[in-house]
Structures are given as C-alpha cells and as structure tokens.
C-alpha cells in the first residue's frame, strides 16, 4: 500500500487521520493543499513528508507560482522534520520539479528496503521487538524504516513478535503500526505508552527499533515518548536502534538546536472528540523529544548500521 500517488497532475495522499477505520484519499490540487495535509497529519512521517513536499513544489511549479515563496511556506509546515527541508531544497536546485519528485518517490522505496536488509541482521529468530509511533510504510512512500526492519526480518523467515506503544496523543502506534503489522500478518500486541518500561523489566522485549525525524550531533529527535523508551531500554540492557535514511541526517547542527513543534492542546484534552480533562486545563503538547547518543545502540541506514555521532 503506497502512501501517495501522483495522478493527472494531482497528489493523492492516503488520509491517515481516517485509518484504520477507512482507506480514503486526500487530493492535493495545489501546494497549499500539501501544506494543509502536512499540518493536519493527513500525511506524516519524515520520509513521507519529504516526498509530499517535493510534489508540493511540483504543484507550485505547474501553477506558475513563486517557487521560493512556496518553498518557505512548505518548510514552515513541520519544522522538526529534516526531510522536509532536504526535499524542498533538492527540488529548488533541480531543472524540473516533477522529474525530481518522481525520482525521490522511487528512491524512498529502495532506500527503505536497504534499511530493512541492514536492520534485519540485528534481529534474532524469536525476538520480540518494541516500536514507538509509526515508522512504517505509512510514514514513507512504502515499506518503512523501523517497520521496514521488522518486515525484512519477518520475510527472512524469522519468528518474531512486535509490541507497539499506542503513542498518545495521536495514537500512531495504535492506529497505524498495529494496522500495518496486521496487514502483514506479523504477530503484534498493543500496549499503553507507560507500559513499555514494565515490558522491558519483565524481559519481554529483546530489541527496540524506532524511526527518527532528525538525526544530528548528539542524538536523534523522534516522536514524544521516545526518550522514556530509550531510558528504560538502557536500564534493562535492551539494544535500542534508530532506523532512518541519510536524508534525515543533519551533520551541521546539534540535536539540541532542533525546533520542537508544539501542537494543539486539543490533541491532549480530547480523545476521539471526548474530553478527558476538566475545562480550562493548561496543556503542554510537544510533538517530539530528543534521545541522546549514549542511549542509542546504532542507527540503521541504507548504507549500513552507524554509530551515533
């Protein structure tokens, strides 16, 4: 299942806000539609955001828009994701936006398969792997990064199991990662975020594999809750891996310079339109946190497994 399709000079995105209940497509007819899709989580996951942004630039070029203006607006949609900036800048430097976007589309799938192949080597037969948020096919064009590692190990015939954190407040683990594992018929269990430490303490987790929105000097930025999982993994000696393409790497800046996106308080105050806290409750809703390098066993890329820097 591909996350996006380019058809008749329009970008079709699986509307991930409707999953797993229904599979519908959101149509982007202009670059403003792509910005809306990124901001509202219709499309999410660093690699998918990057390729969607490239097609957003394509829509701007086809409409005769000011490409620099479009680039600046698209970059502002999700400030934490490196792939967003990388993709927009790559299109700006190209001779043809559509050709470049289509090239990036194909590259993403091959990159993820390479990540899966390298990552499968660290997964043992019989392992139970815990993952946080969704770094699967739905976070990319197809196949996935962290879930791509799991897919590759499973397709090699290894008898593995998966534990997915629900990943509040948007529940990407519950709604998306569990959905993907069920589609692949990979044995999967869902837990609340706060149960991850307990699972590791009981020896029920052999490896942790997550994705990343930014890899930089000193660590990685990933979905909020990743730090707590990493700390528990360190305490209970569970190898903690990050799976990410090189397009997610920022070699110039410290990870602590990352702009952490603050999202709408309603995501915390409500669950499926049901209010779960008193009226007037003050909320802080950071979308990402930072996992320091010393908590990371290795970073699985399309070029192999690298040490954090």
mmCIF file of C-alpha atoms in Angstrom:
data_model
loop_
_atom_site.group_PDB
_atom_site.id
_atom_site.type_symbol
_atom_site.label_atom_id
_atom_site.label_comp_id
_atom_site.label_asym_id
_atom_site.label_seq_id
_atom_site.Cartn_x
_atom_site.Cartn_y
_atom_site.Cartn_z
ATOM 1 C CA UNK A 1 0.000 0.000 0.000
ATOM 2 C CA UNK A 2 1.675 3.206 -1.170
ATOM 3 C CA UNK A 3 1.096 6.290 0.956
ATOM 4 C CA UNK A 4 0.817 8.603 -2.037
ATOM 5 C CA UNK A 5 0.187 8.592 -5.788
ATOM 6 C CA UNK A 6 0.815 11.192 -8.496
ATOM 7 C CA UNK A 7 -2.058 11.142 -10.982
ATOM 8 C CA UNK A 8 -3.355 13.681 -13.519
ATOM 9 C CA UNK A 9 -1.092 16.415 -12.112
ATOM 10 C CA UNK A 10 -2.531 15.938 -8.630
ATOM 11 C CA UNK A 11 -1.110 14.355 -5.500
ATOM 12 C CA UNK A 12 -3.297 11.724 -3.833
ATOM 13 C CA UNK A 13 -2.478 11.014 -0.195
ATOM 14 C CA UNK A 14 -3.925 8.271 1.980
ATOM 15 C CA UNK A 15 -5.747 10.238 4.687
ATOM 16 C CA UNK A 16 -4.035 8.818 7.763
ATOM 17 C CA UNK A 17 -6.440 10.601 10.095
ATOM 18 C CA UNK A 18 -9.131 8.161 8.884
ATOM 19 C CA UNK A 19 -7.103 4.978 9.418
ATOM 20 C CA UNK A 20 -7.616 2.227 10.387
ATOM 21 C CA UNK A 21 -11.388 2.582 10.018
ATOM 22 C CA UNK A 22 -11.373 3.544 6.343
ATOM 23 C CA UNK A 23 -8.919 3.976 3.490
ATOM 24 C CA UNK A 24 -9.660 7.238 1.700
ATOM 25 C CA UNK A 25 -7.526 9.630 -0.315
ATOM 26 C CA UNK A 26 -6.987 13.341 0.157
ATOM 27 C CA UNK A 27 -6.437 15.170 -3.148
ATOM 28 C CA UNK A 28 -3.841 17.945 -3.324
ATOM 29 C CA UNK A 29 -4.507 20.242 -6.271
ATOM 30 C CA UNK A 30 -2.049 22.955 -5.211
ATOM 31 C CA UNK A 31 0.872 23.357 -2.837
ATOM 32 C CA UNK A 32 -1.376 24.897 -0.185
ATOM 33 C CA UNK A 33 -3.276 21.597 -0.054
ATOM 34 C CA UNK A 34 0.017 19.807 0.622
ATOM 35 C CA UNK A 35 0.785 22.216 3.469
ATOM 36 C CA UNK A 36 -2.650 21.564 4.940
ATOM 37 C CA UNK A 37 -2.122 17.793 4.656
ATOM 38 C CA UNK A 38 1.231 18.018 6.442
ATOM 39 C CA UNK A 39 -0.051 20.281 9.223
ATOM 40 C CA UNK A 40 -3.163 18.212 9.919
ATOM 41 C CA UNK A 41 -1.374 14.815 9.854
ATOM 42 C CA UNK A 42 -3.155 13.606 6.724
ATOM 43 C CA UNK A 43 0.412 12.710 5.749
ATOM 44 C CA UNK A 44 3.056 12.215 8.438
ATOM 45 C CA UNK A 45 6.406 10.557 8.987
ATOM 46 C CA UNK A 46 9.633 12.266 7.951
ATOM 47 C CA UNK A 47 10.265 10.431 4.631
ATOM 48 C CA UNK A 48 6.616 10.741 3.519
ATOM 49 C CA UNK A 49 6.549 14.428 4.440
ATOM 50 C CA UNK A 50 9.698 14.972 2.383
ATOM 51 C CA UNK A 51 8.363 13.348 -0.782
ATOM 52 C CA UNK A 52 4.956 15.015 -0.343
ATOM 53 C CA UNK A 53 6.771 18.354 -0.051
ATOM 54 C CA UNK A 54 8.592 17.633 -3.322
ATOM 55 C CA UNK A 55 5.253 17.080 -5.039
ATOM 56 C CA UNK A 56 4.001 20.271 -3.363
ATOM 57 C CA UNK A 57 6.834 22.128 -5.075
ATOM 58 C CA UNK A 58 5.831 20.408 -8.323
ATOM 59 C CA UNK A 59 2.274 21.702 -7.970
ATOM 60 C CA UNK A 60 3.660 25.190 -7.354
ATOM 61 C CA UNK A 61 5.835 24.983 -10.468
ATOM 62 C CA UNK A 62 2.976 23.704 -12.635
ATOM 63 C CA UNK A 63 0.780 26.583 -11.440
ATOM 64 C CA UNK A 64 3.480 29.162 -12.187
ATOM 65 C CA UNK A 65 3.820 30.102 -8.514
ATOM 66 C CA UNK A 66 6.819 31.821 -6.944
ATOM 67 C CA UNK A 67 8.879 28.759 -6.026
ATOM 68 C CA UNK A 68 10.871 30.440 -3.261
ATOM 69 C CA UNK A 69 7.662 31.642 -1.625
ATOM 70 C CA UNK A 70 6.175 28.148 -1.908
ATOM 71 C CA UNK A 71 9.373 26.652 -0.503
ATOM 72 C CA UNK A 72 9.336 28.918 2.550
ATOM 73 C CA UNK A 73 5.690 28.148 3.279
ATOM 74 C CA UNK A 74 6.111 24.380 2.864
ATOM 75 C CA UNK A 75 9.183 24.360 5.135
ATOM 76 C CA UNK A 76 7.176 26.062 7.884
ATOM 77 C CA UNK A 77 4.577 23.268 7.915
ATOM 78 C CA UNK A 78 6.522 20.863 10.229
ATOM 79 C CA UNK A 79 9.764 22.469 11.471
ATOM 80 C CA UNK A 80 11.281 19.384 13.145
ATOM 81 C CA UNK A 81 11.454 17.069 10.113
ATOM 82 C CA UNK A 82 14.784 17.352 8.286
ATOM 83 C CA UNK A 83 13.435 15.522 5.223
ATOM 84 C CA UNK A 84 11.015 18.378 4.594
ATOM 85 C CA UNK A 85 13.825 20.912 4.201
ATOM 86 C CA UNK A 86 16.030 18.455 2.311
ATOM 87 C CA UNK A 87 13.316 17.660 -0.227
ATOM 88 C CA UNK A 88 12.284 21.267 -0.858
ATOM 89 C CA UNK A 89 15.884 22.400 -1.333
ATOM 90 C CA UNK A 90 16.596 19.481 -3.659
ATOM 91 C CA UNK A 91 13.662 20.440 -5.878
ATOM 92 C CA UNK A 92 14.720 24.099 -5.863
ATOM 93 C CA UNK A 93 18.128 23.077 -7.228
ATOM 94 C CA UNK A 94 16.656 20.823 -9.924
ATOM 95 C CA UNK A 95 15.768 21.643 -13.529
ATOM 96 C CA UNK A 96 12.339 20.022 -13.364
ATOM 97 C CA UNK A 97 10.317 19.689 -10.176
ATOM 98 C CA UNK A 98 8.161 16.768 -11.328
ATOM 99 C CA UNK A 99 11.115 14.712 -12.549
ATOM 100 C CA UNK A 100 12.906 15.300 -9.246
ATOM 101 C CA UNK A 101 9.836 14.447 -7.150
ATOM 102 C CA UNK A 102 9.240 11.211 -9.067
ATOM 103 C CA UNK A 103 12.899 10.323 -8.653
ATOM 104 C CA UNK A 104 12.661 10.895 -4.900
ATOM 105 C CA UNK A 105 9.495 8.776 -4.812
ATOM 106 C CA UNK A 106 11.305 5.772 -6.300
ATOM 107 C CA UNK A 107 14.442 6.367 -4.241
ATOM 108 C CA UNK A 108 12.469 6.316 -0.996
ATOM 109 C CA UNK A 109 11.190 2.796 -1.602
ATOM 110 C CA UNK A 110 14.641 1.439 -2.490
ATOM 111 C CA UNK A 111 16.228 3.258 0.456
ATOM 112 C CA UNK A 112 13.741 1.730 2.878
ATOM 113 C CA UNK A 113 14.316 -1.764 1.519
ATOM 114 C CA UNK A 114 18.059 -1.287 2.033
ATOM 115 C CA UNK A 115 17.439 -0.088 5.598
ATOM 116 C CA UNK A 116 15.318 -3.188 6.168
ATOM 117 C CA UNK A 117 18.029 -5.504 4.834
ATOM 118 C CA UNK A 118 20.741 -3.991 7.061
ATOM 119 C CA UNK A 119 18.461 -3.856 10.095
ATOM 120 C CA UNK A 120 17.237 -7.427 9.774
ATOM 121 C CA UNK A 121 20.764 -8.565 10.585
ATOM 122 C CA UNK A 122 20.411 -7.400 14.208
ATOM 123 C CA UNK A 123 17.026 -9.113 14.692
ATOM 124 C CA UNK A 124 17.281 -12.624 16.077
ATOM 125 C CA UNK A 125 14.949 -15.521 15.413
ATOM 126 C CA UNK A 126 12.344 -15.457 18.188
ATOM 127 C CA UNK A 127 12.921 -11.783 19.078
ATOM 128 C CA UNK A 128 10.154 -9.534 20.353
ATOM 129 C CA UNK A 129 10.660 -6.002 19.061
ATOM 130 C CA UNK A 130 9.129 -2.930 20.629
ATOM 131 C CA UNK A 131 8.493 0.096 18.431
ATOM 132 C CA UNK A 132 7.161 3.572 19.183
ATOM 133 C CA UNK A 133 4.926 5.707 16.944
ATOM 134 C CA UNK A 134 4.760 4.669 13.278
ATOM 135 C CA UNK A 135 7.839 4.402 11.086
ATOM 136 C CA UNK A 136 6.316 2.027 8.592
ATOM 137 C CA UNK A 137 5.068 2.184 5.012
ATOM 138 C CA UNK A 138 2.609 4.881 6.071
ATOM 139 C CA UNK A 139 5.472 7.114 7.251
ATOM 140 C CA UNK A 140 7.225 6.740 3.887
ATOM 141 C CA UNK A 141 6.209 6.181 0.283
ATOM 142 C CA UNK A 142 6.212 2.445 1.017
ATOM 143 C CA UNK A 143 7.857 -0.317 3.109
ATOM 144 C CA UNK A 144 9.015 1.805 6.048
ATOM 145 C CA UNK A 145 12.143 2.383 8.132
ATOM 146 C CA UNK A 146 11.713 0.883 11.624
ATOM 147 C CA UNK A 147 8.832 -1.312 10.473
ATOM 148 C CA UNK A 148 10.820 -1.984 7.309
ATOM 149 C CA UNK A 149 13.446 -3.634 9.518
ATOM 150 C CA UNK A 150 10.713 -5.752 11.097
ATOM 151 C CA UNK A 151 9.213 -6.595 7.688
ATOM 152 C CA UNK A 152 12.595 -7.669 6.326
ATOM 153 C CA UNK A 153 13.312 -9.902 9.332
ATOM 154 C CA UNK A 154 9.862 -11.484 9.089
ATOM 155 C CA UNK A 155 10.210 -12.099 5.343
ATOM 156 C CA UNK A 156 13.556 -13.796 6.020
ATOM 157 C CA UNK A 157 11.564 -16.378 7.970
ATOM 158 C CA UNK A 158 12.457 -15.229 11.478
ATOM 159 C CA UNK A 159 9.739 -15.959 14.011
ATOM 160 C CA UNK A 160 9.355 -12.512 15.546
ATOM 161 C CA UNK A 161 6.728 -10.653 17.524
ATOM 162 C CA UNK A 162 6.058 -6.937 17.777
ATOM 163 C CA UNK A 163 4.900 -4.713 20.623
ATOM 164 C CA UNK A 164 3.529 -1.301 19.636
ATOM 165 C CA UNK A 165 3.236 1.635 22.020
ATOM 166 C CA UNK A 166 -0.074 3.419 21.446
ATOM 167 C CA UNK A 167 1.797 6.771 21.087
ATOM 168 C CA UNK A 168 -0.524 9.325 22.611
ATOM 169 C CA UNK A 169 -1.885 11.819 21.877
ATOM 170 C CA UNK A 170 -2.287 10.997 18.167
ATOM 171 C CA UNK A 171 -2.049 7.217 18.644
ATOM 172 C CA UNK A 172 0.027 6.484 15.550
ATOM 173 C CA UNK A 173 1.257 3.279 17.134
ATOM 174 C CA UNK A 174 -2.239 2.030 17.879
ATOM 175 C CA UNK A 175 -3.921 3.186 14.688
ATOM 176 C CA UNK A 176 -1.131 2.803 12.137
ATOM 177 C CA UNK A 177 1.664 0.470 13.297
ATOM 178 C CA UNK A 178 -0.730 -2.191 14.576
ATOM 179 C CA UNK A 179 -2.706 -1.850 11.329
ATOM 180 C CA UNK A 180 0.437 -2.382 9.240
ATOM 181 C CA UNK A 181 1.568 -5.397 11.252
ATOM 182 C CA UNK A 182 -1.873 -6.964 10.998
ATOM 183 C CA UNK A 183 -1.854 -6.392 7.230
ATOM 184 C CA UNK A 184 1.482 -8.260 7.064
ATOM 185 C CA UNK A 185 0.211 -10.966 9.461
ATOM 186 C CA UNK A 186 3.115 -10.275 11.819
ATOM 187 C CA UNK A 187 2.168 -11.140 15.439
ATOM 188 C CA UNK A 188 1.581 -7.846 17.274
ATOM 189 C CA UNK A 189 0.413 -6.610 20.661
ATOM 190 C CA UNK A 190 -0.632 -3.100 21.647
ATOM 191 C CA UNK A 191 0.357 -1.502 24.963
ATOM 192 C CA UNK A 192 -0.199 1.889 26.547
ATOM 193 C CA UNK A 193 2.888 4.111 26.389
ATOM 194 C CA UNK A 194 3.518 3.858 30.117
ATOM 195 C CA UNK A 195 3.754 0.038 29.965
ATOM 196 C CA UNK A 196 6.947 -0.037 27.854
ATOM 197 C CA UNK A 197 9.247 0.041 30.877
ATOM 198 C CA UNK A 198 7.297 -2.756 32.532
ATOM 199 C CA UNK A 199 7.608 -4.931 29.409
ATOM 200 C CA UNK A 200 11.389 -4.484 29.410
ATOM 201 C CA UNK A 201 11.678 -5.014 33.157
ATOM 202 C CA UNK A 202 9.909 -8.378 32.737
ATOM 203 C CA UNK A 203 12.271 -9.405 29.929
ATOM 204 C CA UNK A 204 9.516 -9.376 27.318
ATOM 205 C CA UNK A 205 11.430 -7.152 24.857
ATOM 206 C CA UNK A 206 14.624 -8.179 23.022
ATOM 207 C CA UNK A 207 15.133 -5.121 20.814
ATOM 208 C CA UNK A 208 13.722 -1.624 20.402
ATOM 209 C CA UNK A 209 13.572 -0.128 16.891
ATOM 210 C CA UNK A 210 12.182 3.354 16.257
ATOM 211 C CA UNK A 211 12.333 5.886 13.429
ATOM 212 C CA UNK A 212 13.567 9.476 13.536
ATOM 213 C CA UNK A 213 12.579 12.898 12.275
ATOM 214 C CA UNK A 214 16.088 14.265 12.708
ATOM 215 C CA UNK A 215 19.498 12.738 13.331
ATOM 216 C CA UNK A 216 22.150 15.266 14.359
ATOM 217 C CA UNK A 217 25.176 15.790 16.576
ATOM 218 C CA UNK A 218 24.353 14.384 19.971
ATOM 219 C CA UNK A 219 21.317 12.226 19.215
ATOM 220 C CA UNK A 220 18.007 11.979 17.403
ATOM 221 C CA UNK A 221 14.647 13.720 17.544
ATOM 222 C CA UNK A 222 11.625 11.456 17.323
ATOM 223 C CA UNK A 223 8.011 11.297 18.426
ATOM 224 C CA UNK A 224 7.355 12.347 22.013
ATOM 225 C CA UNK A 225 7.783 9.375 24.343
ATOM 226 C CA UNK A 226 10.858 8.030 22.548
ATOM 227 C CA UNK A 227 13.147 9.299 25.323
ATOM 228 C CA UNK A 228 11.271 7.371 28.019
ATOM 229 C CA UNK A 229 11.509 4.184 25.942
ATOM 230 C CA UNK A 230 15.244 4.743 25.407
ATOM 231 C CA UNK A 231 15.861 5.311 29.121
ATOM 232 C CA UNK A 232 14.030 2.118 30.021
ATOM 233 C CA UNK A 233 15.951 0.185 27.360
ATOM 234 C CA UNK A 234 19.254 1.446 28.768
ATOM 235 C CA UNK A 235 18.255 0.480 32.320
ATOM 236 C CA UNK A 236 17.260 -3.059 31.339
ATOM 237 C CA UNK A 237 20.053 -3.640 28.771
ATOM 238 C CA UNK A 238 17.773 -3.841 25.738
ATOM 239 C CA UNK A 239 19.511 -2.810 22.473
ATOM 240 C CA UNK A 240 17.938 0.426 21.181
ATOM 241 C CA UNK A 241 18.139 1.066 17.423
ATOM 242 C CA UNK A 242 17.054 4.000 15.285
ATOM 243 C CA UNK A 243 16.179 3.342 11.621
ATOM 244 C CA UNK A 244 16.466 6.395 9.372
ATOM 245 C CA UNK A 245 17.595 7.308 5.849
ATOM 246 C CA UNK A 246 20.611 9.572 5.349
ATOM 247 C CA UNK A 247 18.180 12.297 4.194
ATOM 248 C CA UNK A 248 17.145 12.585 7.866
ATOM 249 C CA UNK A 249 20.699 13.449 8.956
ATOM 250 C CA UNK A 250 21.771 16.977 9.862
ATOM 251 C CA UNK A 251 25.562 16.953 10.092
ATOM 252 C CA UNK A 252 25.889 20.680 10.774
ATOM 253 C CA UNK A 253 23.840 21.278 13.915
ATOM 254 C CA UNK A 254 23.407 19.944 17.418
ATOM 255 C CA UNK A 255 20.308 17.870 18.046
ATOM 256 C CA UNK A 256 19.593 20.257 20.919
ATOM 257 C CA UNK A 257 19.138 23.099 18.413
ATOM 258 C CA UNK A 258 16.113 21.274 16.982
ATOM 259 C CA UNK A 259 12.905 23.279 16.947
ATOM 260 C CA UNK A 260 10.424 21.065 18.776
ATOM 261 C CA UNK A 261 6.951 21.506 17.356
ATOM 262 C CA UNK A 262 4.251 22.423 19.887
ATOM 263 C CA UNK A 263 0.876 21.128 18.735
ATOM 264 C CA UNK A 264 -2.745 21.974 19.504
ATOM 265 C CA UNK A 265 -3.739 21.396 23.188
ATOM 266 C CA UNK A 266 -6.971 19.774 21.995
ATOM 267 C CA UNK A 267 -4.973 16.694 20.985
ATOM 268 C CA UNK A 268 -4.314 16.102 24.697
ATOM 269 C CA UNK A 269 -7.599 17.385 26.109
ATOM 270 C CA UNK A 270 -9.755 15.224 23.823
ATOM 271 C CA UNK A 271 -9.693 11.623 22.667
ATOM 272 C CA UNK A 272 -11.902 10.915 19.651
ATOM 273 C CA UNK A 273 -13.940 14.055 20.421
ATOM 274 C CA UNK A 274 -14.426 13.050 24.061
ATOM 275 C CA UNK A 275 -12.949 15.499 26.590
ATOM 276 C CA UNK A 276 -10.680 13.690 29.070
ATOM 277 C CA UNK A 277 -9.663 16.625 31.305
ATOM 278 C CA UNK A 278 -11.510 19.444 33.092
ATOM 279 C CA UNK A 279 -12.417 22.607 31.174
ATOM 280 C CA UNK A 280 -9.655 25.204 31.328
ATOM 281 C CA UNK A 281 -6.827 22.695 31.895
ATOM 282 C CA UNK A 282 -3.423 24.094 30.930
ATOM 283 C CA UNK A 283 -1.605 21.856 28.430
ATOM 284 C CA UNK A 284 1.888 21.469 27.034
ATOM 285 C CA UNK A 285 1.940 19.317 23.899
ATOM 286 C CA UNK A 286 5.442 18.910 22.409
ATOM 287 C CA UNK A 287 5.291 16.616 19.397
ATOM 288 C CA UNK A 288 8.885 15.363 19.638
ATOM 289 C CA UNK A 289 11.621 14.721 22.148
ATOM 290 C CA UNK A 290 15.366 14.087 21.944
ATOM 291 C CA UNK A 291 17.129 10.774 22.516
ATOM 292 C CA UNK A 292 20.813 11.400 23.385
ATOM 293 C CA UNK A 293 23.501 9.432 21.548
ATOM 294 C CA UNK A 294 24.593 7.484 24.626
ATOM 295 C CA UNK A 295 21.194 5.749 24.741
ATOM 296 C CA UNK A 296 21.390 4.586 21.097
ATOM 297 C CA UNK A 297 22.965 1.248 20.150
ATOM 298 C CA UNK A 298 23.124 2.040 16.448
ATOM 299 C CA UNK A 299 21.484 3.966 13.609
ATOM 300 C CA UNK A 300 20.289 1.727 10.785
ATOM 301 C CA UNK A 301 20.636 3.465 7.407
ATOM 302 C CA UNK A 302 20.594 2.438 3.746
ATOM 303 C CA UNK A 303 24.411 2.358 3.921
ATOM 304 C CA UNK A 304 24.628 0.135 6.989
ATOM 305 C CA UNK A 305 24.486 0.498 10.761
ATOM 306 C CA UNK A 306 26.253 3.606 12.009
ATOM 307 C CA UNK A 307 27.304 4.740 15.458
ATOM 308 C CA UNK A 308 25.516 7.872 16.704
ATOM 309 C CA UNK A 309 27.626 10.997 16.478
#
